[in-house]
């Protein structure tokens, strides 16, 4: 097969193009850097080198290509690239990405040109004919009617069959097709009508369409798949290119006309990011479709005579009555270790200028949640490092804990602090930012990086400016990425920031799809939307590896109204909520956790026994204090007991205050809360509480490490431990 030689030649060409993407480099750097310009001028010499000739294709040309001259040129260009590299990793990677993209485009157009040329050569005419006969045989061996065809035949008596070829087909081949398809339809009592068309854009080969299904054995289809695969490969350096050449040579040697099978449909109308289509008889909910212009969409609505999908990219290029094809898979995203440290969009494409994402696997964004028997009870803690949470609303691995509160009450701050606290704790974190400001996401990334937390974190960023479709799928993409790790037996923390904006995006899509709207104009299935998302958080049984996904969804309320539709929904789906109070926040009580309204329904089981004991009465004491404090605002004489409660309460609330980015180890939290609730701080001025806390930590870290360890690992708070703690605290107070 001569095609293989064209392709090989052309890959060698690309090796040169990739290395010498000089125009791009020049364009980006402009006249800015003289030094580079000089280097580039040298590189330009390469252009003058003789490129491999493509016609007529022969073995010798391939052998010729790696002349010394070319090799030398390659080496010199590589040197240039290295010097550009010195100007900064990031800048370089952006340039490189651009270069590769350009090279790919170039590569593909050259390849196409040459393939077209090859197929128009007279001397290959005989071979092409033989190829056609071969394609027809392969197709006819494969054809069958789909469920969609059968249901079409129930309402219509004729099923259309179209055969389209690049060159006029021999009459006997047409007859053969006619006979086979008529027989096929006869067998189910239907009729067929055969259309024979010619289309030279197919380059070579032919395709047969029965109903909505296409059996495609054309060269253009082959090119389409080649281009797609190529875009997955990182053409990074010379090594990768030669590897690619090797692989491709092997493939080309075994080249046989292959039949690609897919279903086609037609665009009826496009507006506001929604597309209505017909055809695509057997399509399923959630499947990906691809438009002629290359944009993709996801099916979200299936009606009897039309199919609705959301469009991921630019819908301006999609024309009515253009073709749309099934990609044959549910929407999926890349998963795996490659994603750690990266910022990606809702489809898993990197957006952080760190270049190509070398992923190995993809995972469907929608996936069945683990069944009851696959789950284990929540039993190990996920420490947030935030005192008020770890003591009062402890979170366990596999739990779903809602963070809810008005705008600007520190919701995101809690999630980010929790991520930072997972450092060195073998927990992978995924932060899904839905509808947030881009600057905020950039800030978060920087902060995580500074704290060394990006090493185990992936950020999925879908800014407010992104389409509703992308905002809608973002949390599902995040869940898919998390699931991959969970099923590998790892622990994952996923933050959905926030699901209110997600609900709004879904409402927008639903209204555009003309679905009936319910309460607050949200569609009826919005509860199902969030429950199927959050059900995917789980702690797996040991047989399944014991991995876990802990989910922290965030919901924004309006004026503290937790009885609105979306808040009540998500509250009832999750295993508890951390309610942030705007009033407390403004009073300076930060994190502004409202103790009365916050609960954790399962996390208690995962709390360390000592902490559990120490914090047991905390909630009632705080509630008592707040009640009294409110009452005391009206001012009156107080008896000594009330005064004592008030003073103790003041110190307790003060002790629960915590700044951002300063997670505290669990045992230190325990000691602090023990000390304050046992009255060790009663003679400390409220304004000195911060110093008290800091010094206490230092004292235990430096001098009582053994005792700290005991607090952390003890099975219960027994009298000996208590005595030891009391003794240490007495010692501390004496010095304070
Ligand atoms: P939004 O509704 O805009 O998403 P949010 O509820 O997520 O807001 P954050 O962005 O986390 O709130 O925090 C709001 C502001 O409060 C930020 O400026 C943050 O720095 C500050 N803040 C949050 N938590 C604390 C804290 N514990 N101590 C001091 N400042 C805090
Ligand atoms: Mg926020």
XYZ file of C-alpha atoms and ligand atoms in Angstrom:
768
model
C 0.000 0.000 0.000
C 1.595 3.253 -1.118
C -0.270 5.349 1.364
C 2.066 4.280 4.062
C 5.010 5.868 2.353
C 3.269 9.159 1.976
C 2.479 9.114 5.621
C 5.952 8.251 6.728
C 7.452 10.973 4.626
C 5.071 13.354 5.983
C 5.783 12.456 9.598
C 9.418 13.084 8.988
C 8.437 16.434 7.680
C 6.622 17.140 10.867
C 9.639 16.358 12.914
C 11.225 19.262 11.162
C 8.219 21.489 11.404
C 7.857 20.861 15.117
C 11.415 21.654 15.834
C 11.486 24.620 13.556
C 8.193 26.324 14.312
C 10.166 29.486 13.713
C 7.353 31.678 12.486
C 5.502 31.244 15.719
C 8.504 31.929 17.827
C 9.220 34.973 15.819
C 5.705 36.227 16.019
C 5.515 35.832 19.760
C 8.808 37.399 20.545
C 8.519 40.024 17.834
C 11.433 42.431 17.745
C 11.732 42.117 21.490
C 14.772 39.985 21.716
C 17.480 40.557 19.251
C 19.426 37.607 20.394
C 16.642 35.266 19.606
C 16.085 36.901 16.291
C 19.582 36.087 15.287
C 19.109 32.541 16.343
C 15.892 32.378 14.446
C 17.464 33.665 11.315
C 19.834 30.777 11.493
C 16.943 28.456 12.059
C 15.294 29.870 9.005
C 17.986 28.244 6.952
C 16.155 25.041 7.546
C 13.324 26.253 5.479
C 15.622 26.404 2.522
C 16.551 22.807 2.999
C 15.071 20.480 0.538
C 11.966 18.836 1.852
C 11.263 15.253 0.920
C 9.513 15.090 -2.424
C 6.165 13.458 -2.388
C 5.618 12.303 -5.921
C 6.048 9.675 -7.035
C 6.345 8.030 -3.692
C 9.023 5.463 -3.329
C 11.181 3.665 -0.837
C 14.335 5.602 -1.722
C 12.888 8.869 -0.594
C 12.401 7.547 2.877
C 15.935 6.394 3.096
C 17.133 9.746 1.829
C 15.301 11.818 4.339
C 17.578 11.540 7.304
C 20.479 13.115 5.493
C 23.250 14.540 7.505
C 22.099 17.969 6.553
C 18.673 17.494 8.022
C 20.050 15.961 11.176
C 22.421 18.840 11.646
C 19.652 21.316 11.130
C 17.517 19.556 13.678
C 20.289 19.649 16.240
C 20.890 23.341 15.745
C 17.224 24.130 16.099
C 17.085 22.149 19.281
C 19.839 24.275 20.634
C 17.842 27.369 19.814
C 14.855 25.994 21.594
C 16.941 25.379 24.651
C 18.009 28.953 24.678
C 14.412 30.089 24.447
C 13.652 27.798 27.316
C 15.931 29.845 29.494
C 13.513 32.750 29.263
C 11.078 31.100 31.608
C 9.382 27.800 31.844
C 5.877 29.124 31.534
C 6.445 31.396 28.600
C 8.287 28.642 26.890
C 5.562 26.095 27.418
C 3.004 28.490 25.978
C 5.187 29.050 22.916
C 5.745 25.373 22.623
C 2.077 24.586 22.804
C 1.397 27.102 20.071
C 4.185 25.640 17.972
C 2.835 22.164 18.329
C -0.642 23.245 17.463
C 0.611 24.970 14.345
C 2.764 22.012 13.462
C -0.191 19.705 13.808
C -2.307 21.820 11.540
C 0.489 21.993 9.051
C 1.118 18.306 9.378
C -2.435 17.457 8.718
C -2.919 19.665 5.723
C 0.246 18.370 4.112
C -0.811 14.848 4.770
C -4.223 15.415 3.302
C -2.836 17.046 0.197
C -0.579 14.121 -0.428
C -3.208 11.516 0.161
C -5.499 13.310 -2.270
C -2.716 13.385 -4.793
C -2.103 9.720 -4.385
C -5.683 8.791 -4.971
C -5.977 10.829 -8.096
C -3.043 9.166 -9.824
C -4.188 7.350 -12.889
C -1.783 4.576 -12.307
C -3.441 3.706 -9.036
C -6.872 3.488 -10.607
C -6.768 -0.267 -10.728
C -5.797 -0.543 -7.112
C -8.526 1.846 -6.089
C -11.104 -0.298 -7.846
C -9.881 -3.378 -6.058
C -10.075 -1.416 -2.837
C -13.715 -0.517 -3.521
C -14.676 -4.139 -4.048
C -12.940 -5.032 -0.819
C -14.741 -2.263 1.062
C -18.124 -3.333 -0.297
C -17.537 -6.907 0.831
C -16.467 -5.857 4.304
C -19.449 -3.558 4.689
C -21.983 -6.096 3.478
C -20.663 -8.669 5.902
C -21.338 -6.246 8.711
C -24.693 -4.575 8.015
C -27.672 -5.095 10.264
C -30.701 -3.132 11.362
C -30.575 -1.255 14.659
C -33.421 -0.854 17.152
C -33.843 2.664 15.840
C -34.318 1.363 12.274
C -36.896 -1.145 13.466
C -38.956 1.494 15.216
C -38.663 3.756 12.164
C -40.045 0.929 10.035
C -43.089 0.700 12.280
C -44.201 4.133 11.128
C -42.765 4.206 7.610
C -42.537 1.409 5.067
C -39.371 2.457 3.331
C -35.911 2.696 4.867
C -33.490 4.746 2.797
C -30.152 3.315 1.826
C -27.501 5.586 0.335
C -24.191 4.586 -1.085
C -21.674 7.384 -1.626
C -18.338 6.825 -3.277
C -15.391 8.960 -4.227
C -15.196 7.541 -7.757
C -17.994 6.126 -9.932
C -18.872 2.658 -8.705
C -18.899 -0.409 -10.936
C -22.416 -1.478 -11.787
C -21.908 -4.929 -10.347
C -20.916 -3.465 -6.980
C -24.073 -1.343 -6.925
C -26.152 -4.388 -7.753
C -24.473 -6.338 -5.023
C -25.290 -3.654 -2.470
C -28.858 -3.387 -3.712
C -29.381 -7.122 -3.429
C -27.904 -7.392 0.061
C -29.844 -4.451 1.511
C -33.127 -5.531 -0.083
C -32.682 -8.971 1.424
C -31.898 -7.472 4.804
C -35.090 -5.414 4.810
C -37.179 -8.228 3.345
C -36.272 -10.310 6.338
C -38.143 -7.875 8.595
C -40.934 -7.094 6.141
C -39.678 -3.647 5.107
C -38.819 -2.023 1.823
C -35.725 -0.169 0.790
C -34.870 2.573 -1.604
C -31.279 2.771 -2.788
C -29.612 6.033 -3.717
C -26.239 6.101 -5.386
C -24.168 9.266 -4.986
C -20.693 10.419 -5.819
C -18.608 12.768 -3.716
C -14.979 13.473 -4.460
C -14.333 15.006 -1.054
C -14.252 11.447 0.246
C -10.869 11.113 -1.532
C -11.199 7.352 -1.943
C -13.369 4.392 -0.931
C -17.079 4.451 -0.252
C -19.658 4.541 2.495
C -23.073 3.036 2.941
C -25.824 4.606 4.976
C -28.783 2.538 6.129
C -31.306 4.568 8.074
C -29.140 6.633 10.416
C -26.233 4.226 10.497
C -23.195 4.794 8.307
C -20.653 2.116 7.425
C -17.737 4.190 6.346
C -14.766 2.850 4.397
C -13.558 6.096 2.914
C -10.135 7.671 3.010
C -11.521 10.914 4.384
C -12.893 9.005 7.362
C -9.522 7.399 7.905
C -7.940 10.832 7.891
C -10.527 12.094 10.346
C -9.540 9.389 12.826
C -5.883 9.938 12.225
C -6.248 13.624 12.979
C -8.163 12.873 16.139
C -5.584 10.439 17.428
C -2.822 12.777 16.530
C -4.325 15.475 18.695
C -4.088 13.124 21.646
C -0.402 12.506 21.193
C 2.000 14.934 22.734
C 4.428 15.803 19.995
C 6.892 17.308 22.404
C 10.366 16.619 21.264
C 12.422 14.713 18.801
C 12.132 11.472 20.761
C 8.382 11.501 20.788
C 8.318 12.275 17.123
C 10.518 9.342 16.260
C 8.433 7.126 18.482
C 5.386 8.298 16.640
C 7.054 7.515 13.349
C 7.840 4.025 14.536
C 4.327 3.364 15.701
C 2.857 4.759 12.587
C 5.098 2.777 10.304
C 3.951 -0.340 11.985
C 0.326 0.615 11.648
C 0.746 1.611 8.029
C 2.361 -1.704 7.185
C -0.695 -3.526 8.388
C -3.050 -1.098 6.722
C -6.315 -2.609 5.489
C -9.395 -0.613 4.578
C -11.270 -0.410 7.828
C -14.976 0.181 8.197
C -15.952 2.816 10.710
C -19.472 2.540 11.934
C -21.354 5.500 13.346
C -24.740 7.140 13.294
C -25.618 10.423 11.742
C -28.258 12.987 12.437
C -29.163 16.440 11.323
C -29.222 19.778 13.108
C -32.704 21.256 13.133
C -32.034 24.440 15.043
C -29.438 26.046 17.266
C -29.888 28.793 19.796
C -28.497 29.865 23.174
C -26.141 26.933 23.405
C -28.907 24.397 22.806
C -29.209 22.363 19.644
C -32.201 20.381 18.440
C -31.500 17.493 16.108
C -33.239 14.598 14.417
C -31.959 11.262 13.163
C -29.413 9.603 15.499
C -31.947 6.829 16.018
C -30.250 4.926 18.842
C -28.720 7.762 20.810
C -28.625 7.644 24.599
C -28.907 10.277 27.303
C -25.557 11.854 28.128
C -23.918 10.764 24.894
C -21.494 13.016 23.087
C -22.280 14.221 19.593
C -19.934 15.952 17.217
C -20.913 18.643 14.763
C -19.448 19.132 11.338
C -17.483 22.151 12.509
C -15.776 20.018 15.143
C -17.648 21.342 18.186
C -19.069 18.809 20.573
C -22.268 18.571 22.531
C -23.980 16.318 25.044
C -27.479 14.893 24.716
C -29.754 16.079 27.511
C -33.202 15.549 26.088
C -34.702 12.762 23.993
C -38.144 13.201 22.540
C -40.039 11.142 20.018
C -39.097 13.200 17.020
C -36.228 15.331 18.167
C -33.177 15.248 20.362
C -31.903 18.146 22.428
C -28.277 18.651 23.309
C -26.147 21.272 24.983
C -23.142 22.593 23.113
C -19.805 22.746 24.904
C -18.046 25.214 22.690
C -18.977 27.976 20.278
C -22.390 27.401 18.815
C -22.064 30.174 16.276
C -20.355 27.835 13.812
C -23.084 25.217 13.849
C -25.460 25.554 10.944
C -28.997 24.293 10.629
C -29.281 21.187 8.460
C -25.629 20.364 8.940
C -24.617 16.849 9.897
C -24.061 15.678 13.424
C -22.548 12.359 14.368
C -22.579 10.122 17.400
C -19.169 9.795 18.952
C -20.243 6.546 20.543
C -19.447 7.340 24.145
C -20.855 9.049 27.190
C -19.184 12.352 28.004
C -15.922 11.604 29.778
C -12.882 13.342 31.242
C -9.213 12.448 31.671
C -8.395 10.984 35.073
C -5.291 9.946 36.963
C -2.135 11.276 38.564
C -1.375 13.532 35.616
C -4.131 15.841 36.813
C -2.557 16.594 40.170
C -1.159 20.082 40.336
C -3.135 21.128 37.286
C -5.947 23.533 36.546
C -8.397 22.159 34.013
C -11.737 23.157 32.540
C -14.979 21.216 32.828
C -13.909 18.831 30.066
C -10.542 18.160 31.672
C -8.559 20.282 29.222
C -5.622 22.027 30.860
C -5.925 25.804 31.140
C -2.827 26.510 33.185
C -0.132 27.033 30.555
C 1.701 23.979 31.828
C 1.198 22.358 28.481
C 0.017 18.960 27.453
C -1.758 16.724 29.965
C -0.252 13.247 29.607
C -3.249 11.281 30.835
C -3.711 7.566 30.323
C -7.349 6.999 31.070
C -10.713 8.641 30.761
C -13.803 8.089 32.868
C -17.454 8.824 32.107
C -18.680 11.873 33.980
C -21.878 10.112 35.023
C -21.378 6.916 36.947
C -23.485 4.743 39.199
C -22.883 5.489 42.882
C -21.519 2.589 44.973
C -24.259 0.252 46.228
C -25.001 -0.159 49.922
C -23.064 -3.394 50.164
C -20.047 -1.788 48.542
C -19.829 0.780 51.295
C -18.225 0.720 54.700
C -19.306 2.919 57.590
C -17.535 6.224 58.028
C -14.852 5.498 60.610
C -11.728 7.510 60.001
C -11.531 11.248 60.450
C -10.858 13.847 57.821
C -9.323 16.639 59.847
C -10.044 20.114 58.599
C -7.538 21.672 60.979
C -10.264 24.138 61.971
C -11.007 23.921 65.692
C -14.682 24.758 65.525
C -15.260 22.062 62.914
C -13.071 19.255 64.189
C -14.490 19.674 67.665
C -18.140 20.379 66.985
C -19.010 19.094 63.518
C -16.314 16.501 62.851
C -16.080 15.155 59.325
C -15.257 11.534 58.510
C -13.817 10.114 55.313
C -16.637 9.315 52.923
C -18.973 11.863 54.459
C -20.857 14.606 52.665
C -20.844 17.772 54.716
C -22.553 20.870 53.398
C -21.012 24.284 53.934
C -23.853 26.766 53.830
C -24.133 30.474 54.455
C -24.717 33.890 52.974
C -22.300 35.457 50.568
C -18.935 36.464 51.991
C -19.162 34.490 55.173
C -16.005 32.430 54.706
C -17.399 29.351 52.940
C -14.596 29.064 50.428
C -12.064 29.818 53.154
C -13.120 26.722 55.106
C -12.833 24.511 52.043
C -9.405 25.855 51.120
C -8.085 25.547 54.676
C -9.259 21.961 54.708
C -7.379 21.267 51.490
C -4.241 22.849 52.926
C -4.584 20.704 56.033
C -4.452 17.509 53.956
C -0.762 18.007 53.310
C 1.134 14.856 54.154
C -2.083 13.038 54.977
C -2.373 11.008 51.780
C -5.580 12.625 50.677
C -6.033 13.850 47.143
C -8.035 17.042 46.791
C -10.220 18.271 43.968
C -11.564 21.784 44.036
C -14.401 22.438 41.593
C -14.966 26.162 41.118
C -18.332 26.704 39.468
C -19.240 30.184 38.305
C -16.514 31.847 40.394
C -14.498 34.849 39.350
C -11.379 33.911 37.442
C -9.214 36.113 39.630
C -10.468 34.292 42.706
C -9.530 30.921 41.237
C -6.086 32.244 40.310
C -5.672 33.508 43.867
C -6.667 30.152 45.301
C -4.235 28.365 43.058
C -1.428 30.647 44.094
C -2.219 30.193 47.755
C -2.358 26.421 47.433
C 0.902 26.455 45.575
C 2.554 28.584 48.224
C 1.383 26.141 50.891
C 2.630 23.172 48.894
C -0.909 21.917 48.503
C -1.044 21.922 44.713
C 1.030 18.721 44.627
C -2.007 16.707 45.589
C -4.731 18.985 44.257
C -6.588 19.446 40.998
C -8.602 22.569 40.317
C -11.505 22.431 37.911
C -12.245 25.990 36.980
C -15.414 26.931 35.161
C -15.693 30.692 35.481
C -18.913 32.642 35.511
C -18.267 33.543 31.887
C -18.329 29.900 30.745
C -21.461 28.459 29.180
C -24.195 26.979 31.359
C -23.462 23.591 29.789
C -19.900 23.611 31.101
C -20.973 24.853 34.514
C -23.493 22.062 34.585
C -21.051 19.244 33.897
C -18.148 20.565 36.007
C -19.055 18.866 39.315
C -19.702 15.601 37.503
C -16.297 15.829 35.859
C -14.794 16.414 39.282
C -16.658 13.417 40.681
C -15.308 11.242 37.858
C -11.745 12.334 38.597
C -12.277 11.650 42.298
C -13.835 8.248 41.637
C -10.801 7.120 39.740
C -8.666 7.609 42.848
C -11.297 6.185 45.163
C -11.474 2.932 43.230
C -7.693 2.770 43.425
C -8.085 2.669 47.188
C -7.113 6.273 47.833
C -8.808 8.942 49.905
C -10.153 11.955 48.081
C -11.621 15.237 49.226
C -13.802 17.050 46.720
C -15.171 20.558 47.112
C -18.064 21.792 44.970
C -17.905 25.578 45.150
C -20.752 26.157 44.763
C -23.849 24.128 44.006
C -26.182 27.143 44.065
C -24.537 28.398 40.910
C -24.656 24.876 39.544
C -28.391 24.763 40.158
C -28.804 28.084 38.380
C -26.870 26.784 35.370
C -29.041 23.689 35.243
C -32.169 25.795 35.535
C -30.995 27.843 32.567
C -30.423 24.731 30.475
C -33.750 23.225 31.474
C -35.659 26.363 30.615
C -33.916 26.518 27.247
C -34.858 22.884 26.674
C -38.474 23.879 27.404
C -38.785 21.593 30.392
C -41.619 22.413 32.754
C -40.355 24.433 35.691
C -41.312 23.908 39.298
C -40.571 25.672 42.561
C -38.465 28.841 42.119
C -38.491 27.987 38.376
C -36.068 25.099 38.963
C -36.848 21.946 36.985
C -38.401 19.034 38.847
C -35.313 16.862 38.636
C -32.942 19.270 40.349
C -33.094 17.204 43.518
C -32.115 14.131 41.547
C -29.310 16.102 39.933
C -27.659 16.893 43.251
C -28.459 13.619 44.933
C -26.883 11.550 42.181
C -23.837 13.766 42.351
C -23.429 13.574 46.119
C -24.304 9.883 46.366
C -21.036 9.226 44.590
C -19.187 10.239 47.734
C -18.597 7.084 49.739
C -16.288 5.095 51.905
C -15.733 1.828 50.050
C -15.612 -1.526 51.770
C -12.264 -3.218 52.276
C -13.006 -5.687 49.470
C -13.177 -2.739 47.077
C -9.948 -1.253 48.355
C -11.274 0.940 51.150
C -10.908 4.219 49.228
C -13.150 7.162 49.927
C -14.576 10.373 48.546
C -15.435 13.037 51.071
C -17.585 15.746 49.558
C -17.875 19.317 50.749
C -20.610 20.926 48.678
C -21.099 24.642 49.226
C -24.442 26.433 49.062
C -25.025 30.151 49.207
C -28.129 31.333 51.029
C -29.972 34.621 50.791
C -30.271 36.445 54.101
C -29.646 33.242 56.023
C -32.722 31.549 54.570
C -31.950 27.845 54.744
C -35.528 26.913 53.958
C -35.285 27.970 50.307
C -35.629 25.220 47.710
C -32.012 24.385 46.855
C -30.676 24.675 50.443
C -33.345 22.317 51.822
C -32.672 19.878 49.001
C -28.961 19.735 49.599
C -29.350 19.711 53.391
C -31.485 16.612 53.091
C -29.005 14.897 50.774
C -25.902 15.515 52.876
C -24.826 14.031 56.210
C -24.806 17.350 57.984
C -24.108 21.014 57.466
C -21.784 23.723 58.645
C -23.903 26.818 58.848
C -22.034 30.093 58.575
C -23.704 33.076 60.124
C -23.240 36.514 58.571
C -23.899 38.169 61.918
C -21.202 36.184 63.685
C -18.854 36.863 60.796
C -19.374 40.588 61.113
C -18.925 40.445 64.872
C -15.487 39.050 64.161
C -16.260 35.497 65.266
C -14.443 33.758 62.398
C -14.928 31.065 61.173
C -18.521 32.127 61.677
C -19.943 28.742 62.500
C -23.404 28.809 63.983
C -23.164 26.059 66.556
C -26.894 25.642 66.983
C -27.633 25.029 63.319
C -24.525 23.047 62.379
C -24.506 19.285 62.688
C -22.499 16.334 61.498
C -24.563 13.200 61.443
C -21.868 10.589 60.949
C -18.511 12.244 61.588
C -18.656 11.695 65.370
C -17.824 8.057 64.808
C -14.536 9.119 63.288
C -13.496 11.579 65.964
C -10.575 10.651 68.199
C -11.948 9.300 71.510
C -10.299 11.986 73.610
C -11.527 14.819 71.408
C -14.966 13.290 71.449
C -15.062 13.280 75.220
C -13.571 16.751 75.535
C -15.927 18.367 73.059
C -19.033 16.506 74.212
C -20.403 19.299 76.357
C -19.000 22.094 74.220
C -22.093 22.530 72.127
C -24.456 22.973 75.083
C -22.080 25.328 76.831
C -21.744 27.523 73.796
C -25.492 27.548 73.246
C -26.014 28.438 76.888
C -23.502 31.234 76.652
C -25.011 32.755 73.518
C -28.458 32.666 75.027
C -27.298 34.321 78.212
C -25.215 36.847 76.335
C -28.175 37.895 74.266
C -30.305 38.204 77.353
C -27.652 40.226 79.134
C -27.717 42.834 76.412
C -30.726 44.280 78.152
C -28.528 44.787 81.165
C -29.418 43.847 84.693
C -27.808 42.591 87.847
C -26.174 39.254 87.440
C -25.523 36.665 90.053
C -22.110 35.109 90.403
C -22.998 31.802 88.742
C -24.316 33.515 85.622
C -21.290 35.740 85.564
C -19.021 32.727 85.671
C -20.886 31.038 82.826
C -20.627 34.205 80.792
C -16.920 34.625 81.421
C -16.209 30.994 80.592
C -18.314 31.239 77.466
C -16.450 34.325 76.327
C -13.135 32.503 76.573
C -14.516 29.460 74.870
C -15.807 31.404 71.870
C -12.562 33.298 71.769
C -10.651 30.028 71.697
C -12.651 28.840 68.712
C -11.658 31.810 66.587
C -9.123 30.977 63.940
C -7.470 32.863 61.113
C -7.181 31.623 57.567
C -4.475 29.262 56.338
C -3.525 28.145 59.816
C -4.695 24.592 60.364
C -4.039 23.152 63.804
C -3.182 19.538 64.579
C -5.959 17.523 66.160
C -4.190 16.802 69.470
C -3.375 20.464 70.010
C -6.989 21.371 69.384
C -7.989 18.779 71.956
C -5.610 20.145 74.549
C -6.792 23.709 73.981
C -10.447 22.850 74.295
C -9.756 20.731 77.351
C -7.802 23.527 78.969
C -10.432 26.171 78.309
C -13.411 24.066 79.300
C -11.675 22.866 82.465
C -11.259 26.476 83.475
C -7.518 26.858 83.034
C -8.086 30.077 81.146
C -10.391 31.633 83.664
C -7.813 34.127 84.887
C -6.624 34.967 81.393
C -7.940 38.219 79.970
C -10.118 37.712 76.879
C -7.732 39.822 74.836
C -4.887 37.549 75.898
C -6.603 34.397 74.715
C -4.762 34.429 71.413
C -1.410 34.489 73.200
C -2.621 31.838 75.606
C -3.492 29.585 72.686
C -0.221 30.091 70.865
C 1.906 29.528 73.923
C -0.054 26.481 74.913
C 0.625 24.927 71.505
C 4.270 25.771 71.738
C 4.499 24.317 75.233
C 2.918 21.035 74.209
C 4.863 20.782 71.000
C 8.198 21.508 72.598
C 7.946 19.973 76.023
C 5.009 17.587 76.094
C 5.329 15.788 72.787
C 4.801 12.442 74.444
C 1.630 13.558 76.140
C 0.393 15.074 72.865
C 0.902 11.749 71.220
C -1.062 10.051 73.987
C -3.937 12.486 73.521
C -3.933 11.685 69.837
C -3.869 7.926 70.151
C -5.521 7.128 73.498
C -8.562 4.885 73.349
C -10.332 6.970 75.956
C -9.914 9.892 78.298
C -9.346 7.988 81.535
C -8.312 9.287 84.907
C -4.577 8.743 84.428
C -4.588 10.737 81.199
C -6.679 13.409 82.868
C -4.249 13.649 85.763
C -1.351 13.905 83.395
C -3.070 16.615 81.386
C -3.979 18.530 84.505
C -0.428 18.350 85.745
C 0.960 19.630 82.451
C -1.592 22.426 82.324
C -0.832 23.474 85.899
C 2.778 23.714 84.921
C 1.878 25.784 81.883
C -0.400 28.163 83.774
C 2.244 28.756 86.371
C 4.587 30.001 83.722
C 2.029 31.915 81.676
P -18.583 34.142 48.394
O -20.006 34.156 48.782
O -18.155 35.376 47.700
O -18.153 32.884 47.712
P -17.432 33.044 50.740
O -18.574 32.784 51.637
O -16.863 31.909 50.015
O -17.763 34.215 49.778
P -14.762 33.717 51.456
O -14.423 34.194 50.110
O -14.217 32.440 51.904
O -16.332 33.735 51.643
O -14.372 34.758 52.554
C -14.836 36.084 52.533
C -13.829 37.012 53.173
O -13.665 36.696 54.542
C -12.470 36.875 52.552
O -11.908 38.126 52.393
C -11.672 36.079 53.560
O -10.322 36.413 53.555
C -12.324 36.448 54.873
N -12.245 35.329 55.818
C -12.785 34.123 55.670
N -12.518 33.329 56.716
C -11.766 34.049 57.550
C -11.149 33.802 58.829
N -11.255 32.634 59.422
N -10.457 34.777 59.383
C -10.345 35.965 58.791
N -10.883 36.281 57.610
C -11.594 35.345 56.983
Mg -16.793 31.445 47.955
